[in-house]
mmCIF file of C-alpha atoms in Angstrom:
data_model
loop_
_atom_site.group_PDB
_atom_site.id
_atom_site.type_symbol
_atom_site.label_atom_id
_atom_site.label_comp_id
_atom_site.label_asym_id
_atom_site.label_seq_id
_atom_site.Cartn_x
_atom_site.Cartn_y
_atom_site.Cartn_z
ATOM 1 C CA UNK K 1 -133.168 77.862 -6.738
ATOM 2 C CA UNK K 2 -132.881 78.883 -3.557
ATOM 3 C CA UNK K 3 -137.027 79.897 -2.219
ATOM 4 C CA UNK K 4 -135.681 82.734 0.141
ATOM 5 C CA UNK K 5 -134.183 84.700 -2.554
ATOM 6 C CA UNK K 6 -137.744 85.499 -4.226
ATOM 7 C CA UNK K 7 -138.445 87.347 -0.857
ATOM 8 C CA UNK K 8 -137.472 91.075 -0.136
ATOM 9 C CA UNK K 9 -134.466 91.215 2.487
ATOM 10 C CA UNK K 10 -135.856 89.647 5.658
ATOM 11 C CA UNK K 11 -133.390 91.158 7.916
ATOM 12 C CA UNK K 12 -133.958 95.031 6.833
ATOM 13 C CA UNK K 13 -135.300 96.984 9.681
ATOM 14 C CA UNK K 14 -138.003 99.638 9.084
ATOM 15 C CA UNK K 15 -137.000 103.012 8.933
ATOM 16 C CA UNK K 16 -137.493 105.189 11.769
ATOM 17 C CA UNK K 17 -140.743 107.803 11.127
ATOM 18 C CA UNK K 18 -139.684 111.875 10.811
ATOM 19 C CA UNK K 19 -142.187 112.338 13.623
ATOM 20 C CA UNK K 20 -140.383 109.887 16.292
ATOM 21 C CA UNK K 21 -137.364 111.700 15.944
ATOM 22 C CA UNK K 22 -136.559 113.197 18.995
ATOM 23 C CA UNK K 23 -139.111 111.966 20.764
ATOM 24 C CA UNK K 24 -138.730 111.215 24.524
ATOM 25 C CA UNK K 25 -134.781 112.433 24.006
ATOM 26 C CA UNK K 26 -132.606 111.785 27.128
ATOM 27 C CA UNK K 27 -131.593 114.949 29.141
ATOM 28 C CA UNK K 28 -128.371 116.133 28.644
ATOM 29 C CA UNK K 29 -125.520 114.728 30.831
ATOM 30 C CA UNK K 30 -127.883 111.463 31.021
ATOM 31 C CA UNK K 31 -125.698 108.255 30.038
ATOM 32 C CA UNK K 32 -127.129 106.235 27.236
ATOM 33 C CA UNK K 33 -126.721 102.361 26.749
ATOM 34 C CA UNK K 34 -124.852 101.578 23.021
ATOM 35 C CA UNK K 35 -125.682 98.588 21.318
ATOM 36 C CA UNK K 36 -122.377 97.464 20.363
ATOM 37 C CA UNK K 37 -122.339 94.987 17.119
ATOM 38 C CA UNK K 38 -122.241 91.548 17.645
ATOM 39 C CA UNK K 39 -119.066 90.046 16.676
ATOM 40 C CA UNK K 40 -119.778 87.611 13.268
ATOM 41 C CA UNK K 41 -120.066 84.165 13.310
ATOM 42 C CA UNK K 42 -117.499 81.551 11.947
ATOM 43 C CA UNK K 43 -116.932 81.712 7.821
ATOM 44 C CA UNK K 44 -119.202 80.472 5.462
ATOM 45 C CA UNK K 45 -117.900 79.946 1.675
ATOM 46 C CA UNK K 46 -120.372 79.738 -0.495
ATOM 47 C CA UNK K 47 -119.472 77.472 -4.068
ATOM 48 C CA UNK K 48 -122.463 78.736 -6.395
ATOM 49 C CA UNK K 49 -122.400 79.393 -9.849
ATOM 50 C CA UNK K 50 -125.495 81.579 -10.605
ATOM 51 C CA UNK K 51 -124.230 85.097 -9.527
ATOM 52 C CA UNK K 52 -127.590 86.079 -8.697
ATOM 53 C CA UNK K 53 -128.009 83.018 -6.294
ATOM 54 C CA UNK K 54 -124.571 83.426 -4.963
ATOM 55 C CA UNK K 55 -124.963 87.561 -4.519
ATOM 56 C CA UNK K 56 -128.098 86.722 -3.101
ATOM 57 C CA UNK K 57 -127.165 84.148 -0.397
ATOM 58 C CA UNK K 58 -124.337 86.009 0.763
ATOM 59 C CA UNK K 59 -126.011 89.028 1.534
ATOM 60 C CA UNK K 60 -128.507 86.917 4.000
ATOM 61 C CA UNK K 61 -125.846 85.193 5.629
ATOM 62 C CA UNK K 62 -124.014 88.282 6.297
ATOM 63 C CA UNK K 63 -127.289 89.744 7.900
ATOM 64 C CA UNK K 64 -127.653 86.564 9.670
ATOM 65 C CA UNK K 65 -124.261 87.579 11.164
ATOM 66 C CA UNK K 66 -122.255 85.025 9.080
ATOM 67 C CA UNK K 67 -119.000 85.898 7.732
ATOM 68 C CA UNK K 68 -119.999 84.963 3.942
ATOM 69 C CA UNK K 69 -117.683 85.067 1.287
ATOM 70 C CA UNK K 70 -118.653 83.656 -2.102
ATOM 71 C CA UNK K 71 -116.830 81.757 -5.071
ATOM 72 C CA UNK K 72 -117.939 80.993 -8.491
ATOM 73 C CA UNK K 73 -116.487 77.046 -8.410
ATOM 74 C CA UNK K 74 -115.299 74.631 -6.456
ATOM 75 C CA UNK K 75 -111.850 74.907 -7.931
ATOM 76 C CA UNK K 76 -111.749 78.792 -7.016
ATOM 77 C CA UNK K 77 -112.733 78.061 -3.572
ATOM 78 C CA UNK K 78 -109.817 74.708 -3.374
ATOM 79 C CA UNK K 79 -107.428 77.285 -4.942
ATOM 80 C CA UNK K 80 -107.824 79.763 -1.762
ATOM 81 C CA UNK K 81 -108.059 77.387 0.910
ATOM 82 C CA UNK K 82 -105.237 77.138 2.930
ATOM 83 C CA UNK K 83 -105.590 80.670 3.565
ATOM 84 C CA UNK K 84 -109.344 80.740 4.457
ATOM 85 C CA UNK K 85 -109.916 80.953 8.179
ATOM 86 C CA UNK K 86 -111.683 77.512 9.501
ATOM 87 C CA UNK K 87 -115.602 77.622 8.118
ATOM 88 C CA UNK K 88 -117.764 76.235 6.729
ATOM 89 C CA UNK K 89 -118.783 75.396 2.966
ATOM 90 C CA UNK K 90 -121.671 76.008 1.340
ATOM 91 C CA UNK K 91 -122.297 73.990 -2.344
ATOM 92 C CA UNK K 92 -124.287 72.171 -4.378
ATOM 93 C CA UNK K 93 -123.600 68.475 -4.861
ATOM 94 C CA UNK K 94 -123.408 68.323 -7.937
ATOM 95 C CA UNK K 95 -120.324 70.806 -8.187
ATOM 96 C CA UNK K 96 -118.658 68.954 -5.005
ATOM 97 C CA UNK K 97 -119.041 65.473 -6.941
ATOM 98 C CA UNK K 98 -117.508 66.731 -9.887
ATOM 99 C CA UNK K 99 -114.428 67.909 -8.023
ATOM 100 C CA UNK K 100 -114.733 66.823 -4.314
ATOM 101 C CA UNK K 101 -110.363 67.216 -4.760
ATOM 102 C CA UNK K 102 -111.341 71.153 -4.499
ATOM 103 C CA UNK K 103 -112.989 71.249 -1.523
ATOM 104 C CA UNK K 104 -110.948 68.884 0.617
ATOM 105 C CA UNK K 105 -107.180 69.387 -0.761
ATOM 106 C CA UNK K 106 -105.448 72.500 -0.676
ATOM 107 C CA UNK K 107 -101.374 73.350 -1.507
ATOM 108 C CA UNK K 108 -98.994 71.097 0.530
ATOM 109 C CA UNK K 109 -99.129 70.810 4.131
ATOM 110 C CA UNK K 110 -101.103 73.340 4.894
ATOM 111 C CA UNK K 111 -104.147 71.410 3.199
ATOM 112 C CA UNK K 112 -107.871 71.511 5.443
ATOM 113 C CA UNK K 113 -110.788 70.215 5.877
ATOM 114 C CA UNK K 114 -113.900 71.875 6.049
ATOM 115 C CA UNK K 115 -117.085 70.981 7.354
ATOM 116 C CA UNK K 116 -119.441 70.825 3.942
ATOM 117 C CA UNK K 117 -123.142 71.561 3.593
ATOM 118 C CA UNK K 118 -124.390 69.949 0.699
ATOM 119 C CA UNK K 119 -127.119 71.173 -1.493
ATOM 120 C CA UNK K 120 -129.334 69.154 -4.053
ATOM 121 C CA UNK K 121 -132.605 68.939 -6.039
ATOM 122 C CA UNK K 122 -132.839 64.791 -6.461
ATOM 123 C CA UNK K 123 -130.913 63.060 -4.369
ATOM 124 C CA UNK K 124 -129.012 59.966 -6.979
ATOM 125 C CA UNK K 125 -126.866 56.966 -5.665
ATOM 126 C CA UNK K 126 -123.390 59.113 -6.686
ATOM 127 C CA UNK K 127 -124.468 62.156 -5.091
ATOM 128 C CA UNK K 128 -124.557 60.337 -2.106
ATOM 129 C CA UNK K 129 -121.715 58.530 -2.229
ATOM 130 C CA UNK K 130 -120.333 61.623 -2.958
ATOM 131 C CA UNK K 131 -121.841 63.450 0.597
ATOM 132 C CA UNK K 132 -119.636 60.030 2.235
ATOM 133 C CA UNK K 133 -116.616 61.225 0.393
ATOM 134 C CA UNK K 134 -116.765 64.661 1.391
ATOM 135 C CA UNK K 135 -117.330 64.364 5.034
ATOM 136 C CA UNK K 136 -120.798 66.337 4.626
ATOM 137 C CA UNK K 137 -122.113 67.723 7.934
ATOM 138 C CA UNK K 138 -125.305 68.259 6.216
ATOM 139 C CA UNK K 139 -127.461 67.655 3.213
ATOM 140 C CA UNK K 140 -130.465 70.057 2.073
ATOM 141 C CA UNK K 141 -132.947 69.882 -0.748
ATOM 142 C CA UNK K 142 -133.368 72.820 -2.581
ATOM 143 C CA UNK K 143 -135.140 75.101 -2.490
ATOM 144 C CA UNK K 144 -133.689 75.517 1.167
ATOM 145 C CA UNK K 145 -135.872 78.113 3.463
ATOM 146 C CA UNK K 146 -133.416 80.455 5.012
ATOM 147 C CA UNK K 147 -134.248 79.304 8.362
ATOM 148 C CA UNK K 148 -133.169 75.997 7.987
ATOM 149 C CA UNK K 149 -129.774 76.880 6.225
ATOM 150 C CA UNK K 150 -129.256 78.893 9.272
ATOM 151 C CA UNK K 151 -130.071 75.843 11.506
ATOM 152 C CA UNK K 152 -127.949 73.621 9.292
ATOM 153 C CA UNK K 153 -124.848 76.172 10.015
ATOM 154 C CA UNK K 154 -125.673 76.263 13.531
ATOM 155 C CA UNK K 155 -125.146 72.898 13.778
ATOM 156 C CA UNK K 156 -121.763 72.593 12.016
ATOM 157 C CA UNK K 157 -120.498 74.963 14.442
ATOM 158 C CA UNK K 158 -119.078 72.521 16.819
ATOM 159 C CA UNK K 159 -116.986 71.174 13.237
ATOM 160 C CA UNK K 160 -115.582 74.497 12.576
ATOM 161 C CA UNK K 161 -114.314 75.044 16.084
ATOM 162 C CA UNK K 162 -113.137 71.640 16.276
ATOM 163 C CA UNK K 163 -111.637 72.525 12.721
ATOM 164 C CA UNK K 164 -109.717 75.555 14.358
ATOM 165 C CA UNK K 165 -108.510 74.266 17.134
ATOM 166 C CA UNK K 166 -106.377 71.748 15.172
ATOM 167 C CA UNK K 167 -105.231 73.996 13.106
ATOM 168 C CA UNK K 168 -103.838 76.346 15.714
ATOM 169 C CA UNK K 169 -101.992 73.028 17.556
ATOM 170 C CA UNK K 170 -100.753 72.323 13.741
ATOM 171 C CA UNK K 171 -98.987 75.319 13.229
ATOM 172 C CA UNK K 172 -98.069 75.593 16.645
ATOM 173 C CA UNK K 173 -96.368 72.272 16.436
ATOM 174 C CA UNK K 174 -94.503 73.494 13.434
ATOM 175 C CA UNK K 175 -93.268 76.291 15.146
ATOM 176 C CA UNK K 176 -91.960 74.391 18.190
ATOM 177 C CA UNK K 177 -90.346 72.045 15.177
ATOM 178 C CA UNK K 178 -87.418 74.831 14.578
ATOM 179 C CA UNK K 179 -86.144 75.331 17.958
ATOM 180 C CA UNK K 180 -82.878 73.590 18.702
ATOM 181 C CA UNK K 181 -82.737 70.703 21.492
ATOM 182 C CA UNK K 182 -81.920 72.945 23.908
ATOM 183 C CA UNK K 183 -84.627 75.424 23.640
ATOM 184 C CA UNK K 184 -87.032 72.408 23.926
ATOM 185 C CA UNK K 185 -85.375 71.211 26.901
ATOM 186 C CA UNK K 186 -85.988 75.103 28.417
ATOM 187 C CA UNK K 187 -89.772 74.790 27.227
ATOM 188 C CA UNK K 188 -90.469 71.536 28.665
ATOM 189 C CA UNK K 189 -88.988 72.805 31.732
ATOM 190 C CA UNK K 190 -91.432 76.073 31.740
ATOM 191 C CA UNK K 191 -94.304 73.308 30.883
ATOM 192 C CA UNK K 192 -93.494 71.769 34.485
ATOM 193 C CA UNK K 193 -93.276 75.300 35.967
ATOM 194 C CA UNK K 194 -89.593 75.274 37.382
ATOM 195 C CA UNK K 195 -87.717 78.515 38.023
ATOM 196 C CA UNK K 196 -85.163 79.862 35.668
ATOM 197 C CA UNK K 197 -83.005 78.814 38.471
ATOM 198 C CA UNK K 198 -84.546 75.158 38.916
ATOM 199 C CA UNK K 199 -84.268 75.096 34.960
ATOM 200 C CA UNK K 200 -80.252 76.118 35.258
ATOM 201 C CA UNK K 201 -79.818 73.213 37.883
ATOM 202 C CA UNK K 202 -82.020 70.403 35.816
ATOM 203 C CA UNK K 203 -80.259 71.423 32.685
ATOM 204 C CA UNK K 204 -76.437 72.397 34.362
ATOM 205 C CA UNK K 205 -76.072 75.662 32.826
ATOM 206 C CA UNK K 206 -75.725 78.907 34.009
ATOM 207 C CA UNK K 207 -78.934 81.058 34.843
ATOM 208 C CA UNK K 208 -77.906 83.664 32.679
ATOM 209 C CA UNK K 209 -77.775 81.086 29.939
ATOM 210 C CA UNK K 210 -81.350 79.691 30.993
ATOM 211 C CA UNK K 211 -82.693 83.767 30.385
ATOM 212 C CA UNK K 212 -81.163 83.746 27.157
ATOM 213 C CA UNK K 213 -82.636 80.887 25.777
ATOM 214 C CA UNK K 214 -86.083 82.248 27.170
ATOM 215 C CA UNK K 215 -85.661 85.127 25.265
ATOM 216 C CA UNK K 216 -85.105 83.074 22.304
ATOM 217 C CA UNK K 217 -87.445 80.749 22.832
ATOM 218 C CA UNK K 218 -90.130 83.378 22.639
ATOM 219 C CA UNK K 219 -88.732 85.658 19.492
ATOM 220 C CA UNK K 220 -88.305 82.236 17.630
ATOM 221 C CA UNK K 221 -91.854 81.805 18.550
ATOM 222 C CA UNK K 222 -93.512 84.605 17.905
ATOM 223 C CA UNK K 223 -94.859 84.901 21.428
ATOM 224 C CA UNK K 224 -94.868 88.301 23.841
ATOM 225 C CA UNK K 225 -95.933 86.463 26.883
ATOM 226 C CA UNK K 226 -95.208 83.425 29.076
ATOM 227 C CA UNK K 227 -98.645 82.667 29.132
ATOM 228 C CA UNK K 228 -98.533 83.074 25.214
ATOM 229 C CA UNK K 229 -95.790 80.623 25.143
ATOM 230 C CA UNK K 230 -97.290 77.931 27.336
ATOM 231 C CA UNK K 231 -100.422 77.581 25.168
ATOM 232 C CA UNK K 232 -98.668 77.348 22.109
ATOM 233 C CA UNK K 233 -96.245 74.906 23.463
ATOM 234 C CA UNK K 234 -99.466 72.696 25.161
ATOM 235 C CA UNK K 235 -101.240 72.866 22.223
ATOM 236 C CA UNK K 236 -98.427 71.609 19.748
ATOM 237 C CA UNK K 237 -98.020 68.558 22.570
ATOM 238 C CA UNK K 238 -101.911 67.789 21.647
ATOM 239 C CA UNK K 239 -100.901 68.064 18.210
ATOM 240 C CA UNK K 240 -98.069 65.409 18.478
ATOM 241 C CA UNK K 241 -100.239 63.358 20.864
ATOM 242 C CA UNK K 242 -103.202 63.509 17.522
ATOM 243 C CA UNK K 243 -100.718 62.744 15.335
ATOM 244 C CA UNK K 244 -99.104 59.177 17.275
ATOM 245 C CA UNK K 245 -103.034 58.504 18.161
ATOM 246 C CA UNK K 246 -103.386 58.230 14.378
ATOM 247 C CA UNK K 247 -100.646 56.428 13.702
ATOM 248 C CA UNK K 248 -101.946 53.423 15.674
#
């Protein structure tokens, strides 16, 4: 059991005393500094089966400006991963060892890894073997002081990002898969920054030809912008150049 759920909310701020209000109120036209909301941190998924536990935990992550979302089992959590943004999980070893498949395999290509944070109460040969298996970035005994979960998920972070950003060149690469040999050639060519004129030359076709195909390039793409197009096209080359790196 988790020790910080026996405590009252520690993230609830007092309420404000009927005799402060209004109290040293600004004079009218006088310009006020808003506190805007911090945008959340990266995912967390929580795998716990006690709904108490699990409604628990994800209402202090989400005041600890996580992005929680909870599921009941591992398999519920495998079953919605490849559309989960990049984050983190959150489970108990003992549900990741009986189906570590859940956590690390999701439908067809679009299948992720996640950085794990493991959970236990005693520690056995198989649950660590199973931590190996899974990739953990983390193991915690319970019960886990909400401090150091936080700490624990701070220090994934670099995971998740590292998680995202190979995602994005993934599907990025994908998309640069569908365009025809010449649109490629007419990306490369933006890649090296030549004129649609230096493009028609390198490429002998017309320049009207060379604005066509940019227009094509970025509707088959998705993109609105050069700039949009240039990262997506760099970042599927990093994906290809991941990809032959791992082939080696």
């Amino acid at each position: 059991m988790l020790a910080h759920l026996a405590s009252p909310w520690p993230f609830a701020a007092p309420a404000l005393p009927l005799s402060a209000i209004g109290r040293g109120a600004p004079a009218i036209g006088t310009s006020v500094p808003i506190a805007l909301p911090r945008k959340p941190d990266f995912p967390v998924y929580i795998v716990e089966s006690d709904r108490n536990l699990r409604i628990g935990l994800t209402r202090d992550l989400t005041a600890a400006r996580f992005a929680a979302r909870p599921f009941s089992t591992a398999e519920d959590l495998g079953a919605a991963l490849p559309e989960l943004a990049p984050g983190c999980v959150l489970v108990d070893i003992a549900a990741a060892r009986c189906r570590p498949e859940g956590l690390r395999e999701g439908a067809g290509a679009e299948a992720l890894r996640f950085p794990t944070i493991l959970l236990f109460s005693d520690l056995e040969e198989q649950d660590a073997v199973a931590a190996v298996r899974l990739g953990a970035a983390d193991l915690l005994r319970r019960p886990v002081p909400l401090d150091e979960l936080i700490a624990a998920l701070r220090r994934a972070a670099p995971k998740v990002r590292q998680l995202g950003t190979r995602r994005a060149a993934e599907r990025a690469k994908a998309a640069v898969d569908t365009l025809t040999p010449r649109q490629r050639q007419v990306m490369e060519c933006m890649m090296l920054g030549l004129s649609n004129k230096d493009m028609a030359r390198t490429l002998g076709i017309s320049f009207r030809t060379v604005e066509m195909h940019r227009a094509r390039l970025q509707h088959r793409l998705s993109v609105g912008s050069l700039t949009e197009l240039l990262t997506l096209a760099w970042s599927a080359r990093g994906a290809d150049a991941d990809w032959a790196a791992s082939e080696r």
